[in-house]
Backbone as numpy.savetxt, mean C-alpha at the origin, in Angstrom:
# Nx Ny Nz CAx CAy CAz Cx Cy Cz
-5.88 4.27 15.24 -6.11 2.85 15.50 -4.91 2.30 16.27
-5.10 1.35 17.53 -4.05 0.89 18.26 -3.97 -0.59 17.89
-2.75 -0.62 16.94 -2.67 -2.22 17.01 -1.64 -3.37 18.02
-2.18 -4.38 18.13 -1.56 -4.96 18.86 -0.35 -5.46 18.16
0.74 -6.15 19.02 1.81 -6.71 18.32 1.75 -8.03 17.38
2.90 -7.52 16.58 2.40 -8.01 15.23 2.67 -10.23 15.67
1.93 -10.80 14.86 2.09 -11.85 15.24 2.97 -12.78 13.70
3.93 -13.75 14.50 4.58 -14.40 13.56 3.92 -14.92 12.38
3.59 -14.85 11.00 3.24 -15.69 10.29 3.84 -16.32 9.49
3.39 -17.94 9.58 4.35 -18.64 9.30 3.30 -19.56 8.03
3.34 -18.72 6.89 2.47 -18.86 5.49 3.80 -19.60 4.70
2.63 -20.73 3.63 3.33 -21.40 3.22 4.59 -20.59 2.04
4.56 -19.53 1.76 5.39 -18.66 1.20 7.02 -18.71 2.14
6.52 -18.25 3.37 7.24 -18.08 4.18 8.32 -19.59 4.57
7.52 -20.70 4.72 8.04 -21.89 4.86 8.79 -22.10 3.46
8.33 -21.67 2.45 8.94 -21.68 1.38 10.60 -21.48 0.79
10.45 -20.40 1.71 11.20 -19.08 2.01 12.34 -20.02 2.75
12.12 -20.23 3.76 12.64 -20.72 4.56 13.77 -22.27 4.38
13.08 -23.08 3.28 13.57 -24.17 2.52 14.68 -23.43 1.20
14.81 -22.44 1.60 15.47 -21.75 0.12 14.64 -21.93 -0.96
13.49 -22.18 -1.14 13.03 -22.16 -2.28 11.92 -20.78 -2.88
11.72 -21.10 -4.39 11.20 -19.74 -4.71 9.86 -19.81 -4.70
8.96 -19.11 -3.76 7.52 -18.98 -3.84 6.64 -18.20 -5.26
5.90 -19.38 -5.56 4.68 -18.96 -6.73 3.99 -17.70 -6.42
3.17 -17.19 -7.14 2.04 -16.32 -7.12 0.54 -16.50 -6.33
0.27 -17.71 -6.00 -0.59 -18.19 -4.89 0.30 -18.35 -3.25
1.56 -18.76 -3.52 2.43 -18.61 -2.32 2.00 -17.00 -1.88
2.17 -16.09 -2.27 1.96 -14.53 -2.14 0.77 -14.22 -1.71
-0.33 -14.62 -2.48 -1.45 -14.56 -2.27 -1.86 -15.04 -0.72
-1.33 -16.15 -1.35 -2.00 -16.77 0.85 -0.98 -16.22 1.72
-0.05 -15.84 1.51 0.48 -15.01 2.68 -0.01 -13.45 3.12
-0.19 -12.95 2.18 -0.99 -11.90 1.87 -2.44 -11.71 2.90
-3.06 -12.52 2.69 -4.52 -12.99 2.80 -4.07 -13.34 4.51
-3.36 -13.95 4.92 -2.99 -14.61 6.20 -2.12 -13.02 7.08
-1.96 -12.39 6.49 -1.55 -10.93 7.09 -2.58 -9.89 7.67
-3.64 -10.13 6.50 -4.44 -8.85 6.46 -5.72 -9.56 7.01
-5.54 -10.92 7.83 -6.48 -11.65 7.91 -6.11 -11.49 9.56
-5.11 -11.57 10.46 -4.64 -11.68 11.79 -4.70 -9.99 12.05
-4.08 -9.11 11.02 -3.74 -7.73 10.85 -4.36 -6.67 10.75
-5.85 -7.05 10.26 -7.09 -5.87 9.34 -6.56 -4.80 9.59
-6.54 -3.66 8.73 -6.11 -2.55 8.82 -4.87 -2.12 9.46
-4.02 -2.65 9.50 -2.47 -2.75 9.74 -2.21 -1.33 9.37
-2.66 -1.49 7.28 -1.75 0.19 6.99 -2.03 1.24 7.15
-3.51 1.29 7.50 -3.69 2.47 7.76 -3.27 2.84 8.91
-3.09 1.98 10.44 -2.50 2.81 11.33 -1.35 3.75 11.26
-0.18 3.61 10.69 0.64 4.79 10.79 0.64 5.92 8.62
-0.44 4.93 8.00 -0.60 6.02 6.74 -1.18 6.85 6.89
-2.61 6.82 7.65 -3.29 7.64 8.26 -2.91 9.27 8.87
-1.59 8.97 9.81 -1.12 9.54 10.74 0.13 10.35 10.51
0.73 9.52 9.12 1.84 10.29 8.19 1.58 11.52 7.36
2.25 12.87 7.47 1.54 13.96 6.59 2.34 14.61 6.09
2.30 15.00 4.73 3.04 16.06 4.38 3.27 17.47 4.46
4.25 18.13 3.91 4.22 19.86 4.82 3.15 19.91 4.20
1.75 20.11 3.32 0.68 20.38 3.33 -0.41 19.45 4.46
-0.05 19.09 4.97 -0.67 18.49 5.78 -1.63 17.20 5.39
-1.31 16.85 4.59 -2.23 15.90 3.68 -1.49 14.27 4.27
-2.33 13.42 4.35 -1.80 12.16 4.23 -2.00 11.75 3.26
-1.59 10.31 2.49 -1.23 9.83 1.07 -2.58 9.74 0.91
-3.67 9.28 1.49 -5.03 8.85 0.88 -5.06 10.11 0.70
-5.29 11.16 0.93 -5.36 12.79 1.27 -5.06 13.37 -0.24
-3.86 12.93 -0.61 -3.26 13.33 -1.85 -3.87 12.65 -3.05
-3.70 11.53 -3.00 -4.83 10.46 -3.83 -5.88 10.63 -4.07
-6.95 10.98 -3.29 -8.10 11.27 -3.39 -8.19 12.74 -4.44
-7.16 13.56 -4.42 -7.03 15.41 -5.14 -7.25 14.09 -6.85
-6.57 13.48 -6.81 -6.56 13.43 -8.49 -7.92 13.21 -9.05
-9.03 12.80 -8.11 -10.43 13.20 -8.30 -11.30 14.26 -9.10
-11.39 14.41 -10.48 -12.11 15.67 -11.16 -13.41 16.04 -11.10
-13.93 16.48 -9.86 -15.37 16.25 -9.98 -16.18 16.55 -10.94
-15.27 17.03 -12.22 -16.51 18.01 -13.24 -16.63 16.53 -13.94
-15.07 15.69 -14.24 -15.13 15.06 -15.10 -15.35 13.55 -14.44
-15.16 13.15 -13.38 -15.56 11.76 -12.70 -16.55 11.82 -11.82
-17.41 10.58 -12.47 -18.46 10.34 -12.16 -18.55 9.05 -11.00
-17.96 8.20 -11.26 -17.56 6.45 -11.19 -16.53 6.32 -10.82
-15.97 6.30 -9.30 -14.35 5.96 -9.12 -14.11 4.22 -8.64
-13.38 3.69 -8.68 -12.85 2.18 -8.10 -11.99 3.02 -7.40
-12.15 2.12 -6.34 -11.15 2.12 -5.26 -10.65 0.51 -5.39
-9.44 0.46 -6.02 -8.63 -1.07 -6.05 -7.42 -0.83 -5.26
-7.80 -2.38 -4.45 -7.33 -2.94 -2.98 -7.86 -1.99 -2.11
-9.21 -1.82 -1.99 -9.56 -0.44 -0.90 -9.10 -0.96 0.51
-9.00 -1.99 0.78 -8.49 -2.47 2.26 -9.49 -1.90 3.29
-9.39 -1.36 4.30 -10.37 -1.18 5.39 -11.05 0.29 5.29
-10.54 0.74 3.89 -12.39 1.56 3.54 -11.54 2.78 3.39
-10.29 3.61 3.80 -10.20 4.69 4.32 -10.13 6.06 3.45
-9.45 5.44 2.41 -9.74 6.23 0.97 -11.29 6.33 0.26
-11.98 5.16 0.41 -13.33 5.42 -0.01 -13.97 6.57 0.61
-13.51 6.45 2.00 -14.52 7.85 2.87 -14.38 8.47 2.64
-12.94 8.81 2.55 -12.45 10.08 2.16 -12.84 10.44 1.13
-13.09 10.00 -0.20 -13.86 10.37 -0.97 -15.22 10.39 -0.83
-16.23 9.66 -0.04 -17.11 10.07 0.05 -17.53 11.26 0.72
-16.65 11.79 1.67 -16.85 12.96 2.60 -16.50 14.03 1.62
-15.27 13.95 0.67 -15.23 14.88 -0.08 -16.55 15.21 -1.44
-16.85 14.23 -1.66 -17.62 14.44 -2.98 -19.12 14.04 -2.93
-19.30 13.44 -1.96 -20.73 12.82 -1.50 -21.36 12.05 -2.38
-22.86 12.35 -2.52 -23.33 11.75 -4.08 -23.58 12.20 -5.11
-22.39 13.20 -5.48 -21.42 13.81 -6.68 -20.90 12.41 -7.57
-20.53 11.41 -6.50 -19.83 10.28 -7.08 -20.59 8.77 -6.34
-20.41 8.08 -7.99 -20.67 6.47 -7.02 -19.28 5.53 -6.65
-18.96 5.21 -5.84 -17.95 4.91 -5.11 -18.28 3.02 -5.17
-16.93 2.28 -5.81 -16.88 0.55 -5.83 -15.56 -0.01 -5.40
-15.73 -0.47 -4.55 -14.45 -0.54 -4.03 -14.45 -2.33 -4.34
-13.01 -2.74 -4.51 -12.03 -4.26 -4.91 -11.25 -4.09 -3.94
-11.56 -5.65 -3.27 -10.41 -5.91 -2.30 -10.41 -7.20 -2.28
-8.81 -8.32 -2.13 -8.69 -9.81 -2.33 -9.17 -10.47 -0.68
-9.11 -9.39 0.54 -9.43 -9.84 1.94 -10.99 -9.24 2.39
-11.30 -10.39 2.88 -12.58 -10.18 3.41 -12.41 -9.65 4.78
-11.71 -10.12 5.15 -11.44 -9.73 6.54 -10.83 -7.47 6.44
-10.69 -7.64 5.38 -10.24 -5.72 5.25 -11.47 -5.71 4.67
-12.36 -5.69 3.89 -13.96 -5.79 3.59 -14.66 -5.42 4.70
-14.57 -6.24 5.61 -15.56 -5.99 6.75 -15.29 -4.70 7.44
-13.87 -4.43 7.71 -13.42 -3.35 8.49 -14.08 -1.67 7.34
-14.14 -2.31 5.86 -14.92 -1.39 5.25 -15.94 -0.97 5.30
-16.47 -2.36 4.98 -18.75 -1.85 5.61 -18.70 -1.49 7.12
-17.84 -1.62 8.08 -18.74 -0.91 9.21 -17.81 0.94 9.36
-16.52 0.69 8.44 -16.37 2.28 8.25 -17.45 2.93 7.28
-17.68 1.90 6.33 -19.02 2.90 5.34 -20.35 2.04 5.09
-21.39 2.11 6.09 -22.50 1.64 6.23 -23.54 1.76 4.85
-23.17 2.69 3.95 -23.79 2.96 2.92 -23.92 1.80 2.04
-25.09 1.60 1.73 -25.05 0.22 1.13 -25.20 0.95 -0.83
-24.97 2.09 -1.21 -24.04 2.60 -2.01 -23.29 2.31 -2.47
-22.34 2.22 -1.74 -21.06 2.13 -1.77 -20.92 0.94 -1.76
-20.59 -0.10 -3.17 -20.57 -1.51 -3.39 -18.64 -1.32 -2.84
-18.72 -2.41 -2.50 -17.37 -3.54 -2.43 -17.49 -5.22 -2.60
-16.71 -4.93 -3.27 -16.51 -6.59 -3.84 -15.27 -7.23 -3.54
-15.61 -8.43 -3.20 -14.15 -9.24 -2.88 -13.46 -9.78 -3.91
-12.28 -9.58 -4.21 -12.04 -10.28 -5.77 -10.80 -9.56 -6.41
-9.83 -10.76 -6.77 -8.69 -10.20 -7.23 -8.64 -9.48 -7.96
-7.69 -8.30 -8.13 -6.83 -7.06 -9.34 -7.06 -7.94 -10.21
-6.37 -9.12 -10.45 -6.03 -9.87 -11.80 -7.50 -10.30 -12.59
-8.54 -10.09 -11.84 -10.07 -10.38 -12.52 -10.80 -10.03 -11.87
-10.97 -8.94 -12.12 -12.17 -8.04 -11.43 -13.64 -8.21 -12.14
-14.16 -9.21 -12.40 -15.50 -9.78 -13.20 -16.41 -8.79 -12.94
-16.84 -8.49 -11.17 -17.51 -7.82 -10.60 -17.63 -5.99 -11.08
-16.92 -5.82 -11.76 -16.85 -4.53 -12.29 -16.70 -4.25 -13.73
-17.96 -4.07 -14.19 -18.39 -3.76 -16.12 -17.13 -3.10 -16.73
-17.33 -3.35 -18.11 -16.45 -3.32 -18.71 -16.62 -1.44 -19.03
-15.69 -1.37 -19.15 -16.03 0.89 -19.37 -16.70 1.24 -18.49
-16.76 0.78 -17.43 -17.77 1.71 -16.37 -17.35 2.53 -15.41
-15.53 3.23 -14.88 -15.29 3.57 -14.57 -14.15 5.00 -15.09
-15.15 6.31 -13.96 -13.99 7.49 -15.18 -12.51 7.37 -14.01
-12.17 7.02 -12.57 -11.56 7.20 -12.53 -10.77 5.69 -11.30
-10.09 5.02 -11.58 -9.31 4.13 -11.05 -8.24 4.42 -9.98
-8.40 4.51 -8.65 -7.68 4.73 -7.45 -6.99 3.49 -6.90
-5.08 3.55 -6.30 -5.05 2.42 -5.71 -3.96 3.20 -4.99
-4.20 3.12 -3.54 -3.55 3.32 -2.60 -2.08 2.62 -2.63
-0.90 2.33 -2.61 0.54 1.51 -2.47 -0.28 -0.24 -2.28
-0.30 -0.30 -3.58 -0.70 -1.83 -3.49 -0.40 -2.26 -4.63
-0.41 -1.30 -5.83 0.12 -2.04 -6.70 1.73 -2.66 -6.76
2.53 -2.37 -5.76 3.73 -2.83 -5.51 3.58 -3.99 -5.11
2.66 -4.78 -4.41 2.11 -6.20 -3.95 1.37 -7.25 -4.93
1.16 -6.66 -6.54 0.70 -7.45 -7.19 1.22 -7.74 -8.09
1.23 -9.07 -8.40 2.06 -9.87 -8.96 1.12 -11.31 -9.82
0.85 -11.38 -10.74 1.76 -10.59 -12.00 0.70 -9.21 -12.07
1.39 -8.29 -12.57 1.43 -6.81 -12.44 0.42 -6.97 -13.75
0.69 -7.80 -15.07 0.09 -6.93 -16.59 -1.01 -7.44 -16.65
-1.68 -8.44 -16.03 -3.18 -8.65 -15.80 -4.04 -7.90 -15.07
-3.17 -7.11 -13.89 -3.81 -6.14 -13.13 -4.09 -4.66 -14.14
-3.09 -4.40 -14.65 -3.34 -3.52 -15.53 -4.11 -2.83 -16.70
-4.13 -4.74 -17.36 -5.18 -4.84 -18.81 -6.91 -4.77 -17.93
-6.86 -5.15 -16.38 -8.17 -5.35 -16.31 -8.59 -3.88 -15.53
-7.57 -3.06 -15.09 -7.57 -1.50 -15.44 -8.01 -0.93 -16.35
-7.32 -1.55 -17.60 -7.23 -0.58 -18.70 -9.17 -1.33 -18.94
-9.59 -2.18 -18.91 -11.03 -2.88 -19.29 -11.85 -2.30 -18.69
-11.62 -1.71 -17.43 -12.99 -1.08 -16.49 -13.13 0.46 -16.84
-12.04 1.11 -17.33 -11.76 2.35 -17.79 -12.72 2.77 -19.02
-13.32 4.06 -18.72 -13.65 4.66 -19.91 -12.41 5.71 -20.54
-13.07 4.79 -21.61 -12.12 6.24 -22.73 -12.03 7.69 -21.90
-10.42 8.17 -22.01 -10.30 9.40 -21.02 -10.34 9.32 -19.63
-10.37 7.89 -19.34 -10.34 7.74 -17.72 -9.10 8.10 -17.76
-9.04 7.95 -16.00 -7.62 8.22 -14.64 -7.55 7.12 -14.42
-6.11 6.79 -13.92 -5.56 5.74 -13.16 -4.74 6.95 -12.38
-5.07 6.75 -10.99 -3.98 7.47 -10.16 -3.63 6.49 -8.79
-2.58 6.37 -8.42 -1.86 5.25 -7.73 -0.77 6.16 -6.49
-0.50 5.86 -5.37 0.35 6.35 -4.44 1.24 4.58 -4.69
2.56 4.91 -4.75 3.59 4.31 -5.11 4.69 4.32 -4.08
6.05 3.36 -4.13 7.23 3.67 -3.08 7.93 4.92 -3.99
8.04 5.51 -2.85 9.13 6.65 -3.36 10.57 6.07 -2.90
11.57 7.04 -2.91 13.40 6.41 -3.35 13.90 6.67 -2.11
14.06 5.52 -1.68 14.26 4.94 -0.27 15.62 6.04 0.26
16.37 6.33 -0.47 17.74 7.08 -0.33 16.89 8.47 -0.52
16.21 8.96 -0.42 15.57 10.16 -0.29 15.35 10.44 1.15
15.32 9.72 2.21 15.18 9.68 3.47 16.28 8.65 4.23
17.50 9.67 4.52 18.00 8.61 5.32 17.16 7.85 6.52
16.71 8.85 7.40 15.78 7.61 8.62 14.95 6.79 7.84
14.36 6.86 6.62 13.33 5.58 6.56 14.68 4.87 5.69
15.29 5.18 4.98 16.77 4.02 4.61 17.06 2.94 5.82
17.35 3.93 6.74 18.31 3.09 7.43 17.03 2.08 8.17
16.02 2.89 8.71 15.18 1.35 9.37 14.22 0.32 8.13
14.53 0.52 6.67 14.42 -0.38 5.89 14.93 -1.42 5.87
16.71 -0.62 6.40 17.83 -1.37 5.97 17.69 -2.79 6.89
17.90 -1.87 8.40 17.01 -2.27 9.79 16.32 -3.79 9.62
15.09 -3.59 8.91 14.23 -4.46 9.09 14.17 -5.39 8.02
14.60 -5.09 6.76 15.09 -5.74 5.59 16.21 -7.03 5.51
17.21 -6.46 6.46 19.04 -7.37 7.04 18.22 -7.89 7.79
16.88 -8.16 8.56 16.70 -8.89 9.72 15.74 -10.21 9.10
15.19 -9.92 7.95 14.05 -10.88 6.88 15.23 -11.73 6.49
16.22 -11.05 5.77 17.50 -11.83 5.03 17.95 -12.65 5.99
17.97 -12.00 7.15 19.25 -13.11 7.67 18.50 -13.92 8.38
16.87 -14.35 8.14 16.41 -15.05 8.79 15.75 -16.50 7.57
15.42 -15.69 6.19 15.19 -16.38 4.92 16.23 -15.72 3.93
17.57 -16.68 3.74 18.56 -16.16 3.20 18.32 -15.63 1.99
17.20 -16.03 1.13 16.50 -15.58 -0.36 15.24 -14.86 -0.13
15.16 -14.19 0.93 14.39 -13.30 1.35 14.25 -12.16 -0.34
15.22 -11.42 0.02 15.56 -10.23 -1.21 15.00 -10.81 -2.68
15.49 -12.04 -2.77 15.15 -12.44 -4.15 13.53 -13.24 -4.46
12.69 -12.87 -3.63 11.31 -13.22 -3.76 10.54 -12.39 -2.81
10.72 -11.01 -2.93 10.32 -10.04 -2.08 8.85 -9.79 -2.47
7.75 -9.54 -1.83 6.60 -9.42 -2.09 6.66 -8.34 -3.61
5.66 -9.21 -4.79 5.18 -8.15 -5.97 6.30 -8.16 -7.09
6.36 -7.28 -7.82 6.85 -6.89 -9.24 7.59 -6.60 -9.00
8.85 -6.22 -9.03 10.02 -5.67 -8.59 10.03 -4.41 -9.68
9.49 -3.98 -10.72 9.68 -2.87 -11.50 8.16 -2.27 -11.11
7.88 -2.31 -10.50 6.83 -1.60 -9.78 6.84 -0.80 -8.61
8.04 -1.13 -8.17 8.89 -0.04 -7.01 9.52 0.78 -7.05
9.67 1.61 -8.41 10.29 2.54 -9.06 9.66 3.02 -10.56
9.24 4.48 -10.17 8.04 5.20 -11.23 8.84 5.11 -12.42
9.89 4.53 -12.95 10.04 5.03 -14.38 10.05 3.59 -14.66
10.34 2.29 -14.47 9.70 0.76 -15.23 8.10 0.73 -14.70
7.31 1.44 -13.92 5.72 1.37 -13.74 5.63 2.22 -14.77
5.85 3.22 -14.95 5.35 4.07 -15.72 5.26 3.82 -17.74
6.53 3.18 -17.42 6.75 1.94 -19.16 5.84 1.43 -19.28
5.21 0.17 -18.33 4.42 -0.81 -18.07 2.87 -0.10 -18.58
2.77 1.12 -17.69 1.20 1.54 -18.08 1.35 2.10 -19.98
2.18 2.91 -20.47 2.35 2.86 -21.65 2.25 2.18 -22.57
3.10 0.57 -22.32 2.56 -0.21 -22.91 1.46 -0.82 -22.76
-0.05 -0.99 -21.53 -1.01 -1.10 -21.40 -2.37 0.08 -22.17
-1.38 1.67 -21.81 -2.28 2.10 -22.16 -1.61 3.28 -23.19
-1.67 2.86 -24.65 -1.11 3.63 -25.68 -1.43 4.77 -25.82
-0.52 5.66 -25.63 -0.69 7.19 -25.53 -0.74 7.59 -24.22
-0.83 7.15 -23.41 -1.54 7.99 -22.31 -0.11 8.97 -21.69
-0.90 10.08 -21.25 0.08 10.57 -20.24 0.26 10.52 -18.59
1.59 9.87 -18.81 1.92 9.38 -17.08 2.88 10.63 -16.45
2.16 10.96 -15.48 3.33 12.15 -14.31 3.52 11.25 -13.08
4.08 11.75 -12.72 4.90 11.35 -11.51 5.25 11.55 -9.98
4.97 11.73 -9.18 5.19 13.33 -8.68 6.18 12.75 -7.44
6.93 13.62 -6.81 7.33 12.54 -5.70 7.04 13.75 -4.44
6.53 13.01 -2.91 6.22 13.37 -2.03 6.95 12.86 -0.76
6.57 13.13 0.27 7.27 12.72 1.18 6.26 12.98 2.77
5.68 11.88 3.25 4.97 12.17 4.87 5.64 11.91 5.77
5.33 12.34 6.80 6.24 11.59 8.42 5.46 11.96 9.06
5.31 11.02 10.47 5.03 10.96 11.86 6.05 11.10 13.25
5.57 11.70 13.78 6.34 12.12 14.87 5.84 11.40 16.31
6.82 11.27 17.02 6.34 10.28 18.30 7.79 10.06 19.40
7.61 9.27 20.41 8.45 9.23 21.06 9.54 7.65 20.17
10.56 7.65 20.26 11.19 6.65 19.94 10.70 5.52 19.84
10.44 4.64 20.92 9.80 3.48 21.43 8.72 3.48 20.61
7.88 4.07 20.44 6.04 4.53 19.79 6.12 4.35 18.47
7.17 5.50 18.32 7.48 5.26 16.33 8.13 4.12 15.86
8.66 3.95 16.87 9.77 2.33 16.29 8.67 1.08 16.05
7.54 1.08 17.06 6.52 -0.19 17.43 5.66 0.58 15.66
5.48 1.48 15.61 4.63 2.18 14.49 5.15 1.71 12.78
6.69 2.22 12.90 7.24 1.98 11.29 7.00 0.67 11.41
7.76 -0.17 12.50 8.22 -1.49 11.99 6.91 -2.44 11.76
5.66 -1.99 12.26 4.49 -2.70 11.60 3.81 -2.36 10.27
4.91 -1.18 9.42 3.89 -1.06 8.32 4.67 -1.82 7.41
5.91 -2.35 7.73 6.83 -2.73 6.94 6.17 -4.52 6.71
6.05 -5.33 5.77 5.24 -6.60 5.68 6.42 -7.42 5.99
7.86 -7.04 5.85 9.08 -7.96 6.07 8.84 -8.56 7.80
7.93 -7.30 8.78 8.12 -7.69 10.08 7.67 -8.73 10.60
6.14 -9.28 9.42 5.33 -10.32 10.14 6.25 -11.33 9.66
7.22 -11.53 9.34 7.70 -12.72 8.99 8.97 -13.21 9.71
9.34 -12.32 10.73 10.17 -12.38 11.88 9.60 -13.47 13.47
10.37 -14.49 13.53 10.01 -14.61 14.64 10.06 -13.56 16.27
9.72 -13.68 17.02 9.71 -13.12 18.01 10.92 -12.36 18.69
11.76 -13.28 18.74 13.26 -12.96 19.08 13.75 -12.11 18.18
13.74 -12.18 16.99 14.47 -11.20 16.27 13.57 -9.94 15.73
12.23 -10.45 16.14 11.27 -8.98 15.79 11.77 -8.18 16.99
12.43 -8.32 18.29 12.39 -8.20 18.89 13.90 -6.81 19.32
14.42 -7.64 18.44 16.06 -7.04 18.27 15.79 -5.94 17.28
14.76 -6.19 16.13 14.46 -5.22 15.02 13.92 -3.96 15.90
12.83 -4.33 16.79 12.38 -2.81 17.34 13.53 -1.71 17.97
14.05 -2.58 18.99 15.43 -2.31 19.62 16.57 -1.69 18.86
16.83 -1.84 17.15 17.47 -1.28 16.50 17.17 -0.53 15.62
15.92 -0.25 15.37 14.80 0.90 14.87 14.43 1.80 15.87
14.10 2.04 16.89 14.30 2.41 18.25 15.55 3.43 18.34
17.37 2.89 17.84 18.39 3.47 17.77 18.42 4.25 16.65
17.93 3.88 15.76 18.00 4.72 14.66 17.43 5.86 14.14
15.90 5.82 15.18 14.95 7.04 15.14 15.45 8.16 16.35
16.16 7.18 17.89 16.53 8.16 18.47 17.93 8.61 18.45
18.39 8.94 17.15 19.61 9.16 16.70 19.39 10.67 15.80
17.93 10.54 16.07 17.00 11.84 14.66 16.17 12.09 16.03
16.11 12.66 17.08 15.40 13.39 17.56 15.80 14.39 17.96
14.66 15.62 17.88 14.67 16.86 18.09 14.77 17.69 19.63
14.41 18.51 19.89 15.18 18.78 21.27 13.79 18.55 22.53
12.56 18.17 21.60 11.32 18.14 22.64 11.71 16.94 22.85
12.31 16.08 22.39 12.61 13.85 22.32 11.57 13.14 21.29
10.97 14.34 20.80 10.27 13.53 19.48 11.00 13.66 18.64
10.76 12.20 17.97 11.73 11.98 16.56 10.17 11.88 15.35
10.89 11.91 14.48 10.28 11.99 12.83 10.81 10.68 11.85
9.55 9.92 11.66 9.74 9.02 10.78 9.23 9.61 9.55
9.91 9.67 8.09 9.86 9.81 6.78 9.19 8.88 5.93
8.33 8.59 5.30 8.28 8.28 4.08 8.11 8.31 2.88
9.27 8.13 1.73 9.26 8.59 0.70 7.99 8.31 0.00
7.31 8.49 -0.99 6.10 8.08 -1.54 6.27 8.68 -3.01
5.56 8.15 -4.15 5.29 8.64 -5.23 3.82 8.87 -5.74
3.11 10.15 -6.59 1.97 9.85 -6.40 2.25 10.07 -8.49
1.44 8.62 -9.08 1.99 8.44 -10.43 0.36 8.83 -10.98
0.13 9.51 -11.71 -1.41 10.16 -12.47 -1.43 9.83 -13.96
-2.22 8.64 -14.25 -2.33 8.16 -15.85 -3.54 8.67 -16.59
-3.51 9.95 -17.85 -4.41 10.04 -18.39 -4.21 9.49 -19.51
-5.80 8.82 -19.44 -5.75 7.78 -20.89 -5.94 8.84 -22.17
């Protein structure tokens, strides 16, 4: 997918932001919604395209925690523009019934015309109350790196733990440890110093849960949601390869700190992501962008 350049949004979070003050949980929401609304399918352009030495991309890996003997019923929560659903549908066909939750309509749509199957329900409607989906009716719960974006985190969870049958999965692709990859460190760092020094309390109202960005306070969290269960962990790592310029325009749009850059300094960000990838290239002039990832597997 070729996206165009990313456009300033200037959500009341952001204005928020901007006054030094601390944005609510609807502040998030409508910024959120105002991203993936100008943006549709933003993440999948470079998640898609990221792979590990097995060659797998994160939906790729996500989709394995799938038991076909033992899941019948998967959710796909925050399915966004469909890409994990296919993937499971290509893998398992109608082995499985496939329901996908998402808070944007505008990533909805980009779903029904990736999966025409009118099967395959999707519903619009927040993590925090998923009404649209019976109570025990699912053996296995999928969420692509989104639960790092929801906030508050233990309503998303309890209404996890509610759609779950006894012995269900929760399996989740997570941030992996940013210092595990110097190149994706440093153009974090990159694009992170460029949010701060533009909303000085940037850092301290960063999109989501903040113990949700690191598998051992997520992994507490589901424990105390879901008593007994066993949580693993696993940590992984994808990258894409490209010319400097290509990968620089690529990372710095999966990063959500970028839409909140005006022009001028989104501008300086590519330009110094740009230096930092071609500081890591190999002797063809392709460089390798990293990203750390975690893939966390909850049996109830």
């Amino acid at each position: 997918m070729t996206m165009h350049e990313p456009s300033h949004i200037d959500s009341r979070w952001a204005q928020r932001l901007r006054r030094g003050e601390q944005p609510d949980a609807e502040d998030v929401r409508e910024h959120l919604l105002a991203v993936h609304q100008r943006h549709a399918g933003f993440t999948e352009a470079i998640a898609r395209g990221c792979r590990d030495a097995a060659g797998r991309n994160s939906y790729e890996w996500l989709a394995e925690a799938i038991d076909q003997a033992r899941h019948r019923t998967v959710l796909d929560l925050a399915c966004g523009s469909g890409v994990l659903a296919e993937i499971c549908l290509q893998r398992h066909g109608d082995r499985v019934t496939l329901t996908g939750v998402d808070m944007s309509a505008d990533e909805l749509a980009l779903a029904r015309r990736r999966i025409p199957d009118p099967a395959v329900r999707l519903h619009q409607a927040l993590a925090q109350r998923m009404d649209c989906v019976p109570d025990a009716s699912m053996d296995v719960v999928l969420c692509h790196w989104a639960l790092t974006l929801m906030d508050p985190i233990e309503p998303v969870l309890a209404e996890i733990r509610r759609v779950l049958r006894p012995n269900g999965t929760l399996a989740a692709i997570i941030d992996g440890e940013i210092l595990s990859s110097p190149v994706y460190a440093a153009v974090h760092h990159v694009i992170y110093s460029a949010a701060c020094n533009e909303y000085p309390c940037y850092g301290e109202a960063d999109l989501g849960d903040s113990r949700v960005r690191t598998p051992e306070p997520l992994a507490a969290l589901i424990r105390q949601t879901f008593r007994d269960a066993e949580v693993q962990v696993e940590p992984g790592l994808v990258s894409l390869t490209g010319t400097p310029r290509g990968l620089a325009q690529e990372a710095t749009r999966f990063f959500y700190a970028s839409f909140v850059l005006p022009m001028e300094a989104r501008a300086r960000v590519l330009a110094d992501v740009q230096e930092v990838l071609s500081a890591h290239h190999g002797t063809d002039g392709q460089c390798r962008f990293d990203m750390p990832i975690h893939r966390l597997v909850a049996q109830l």
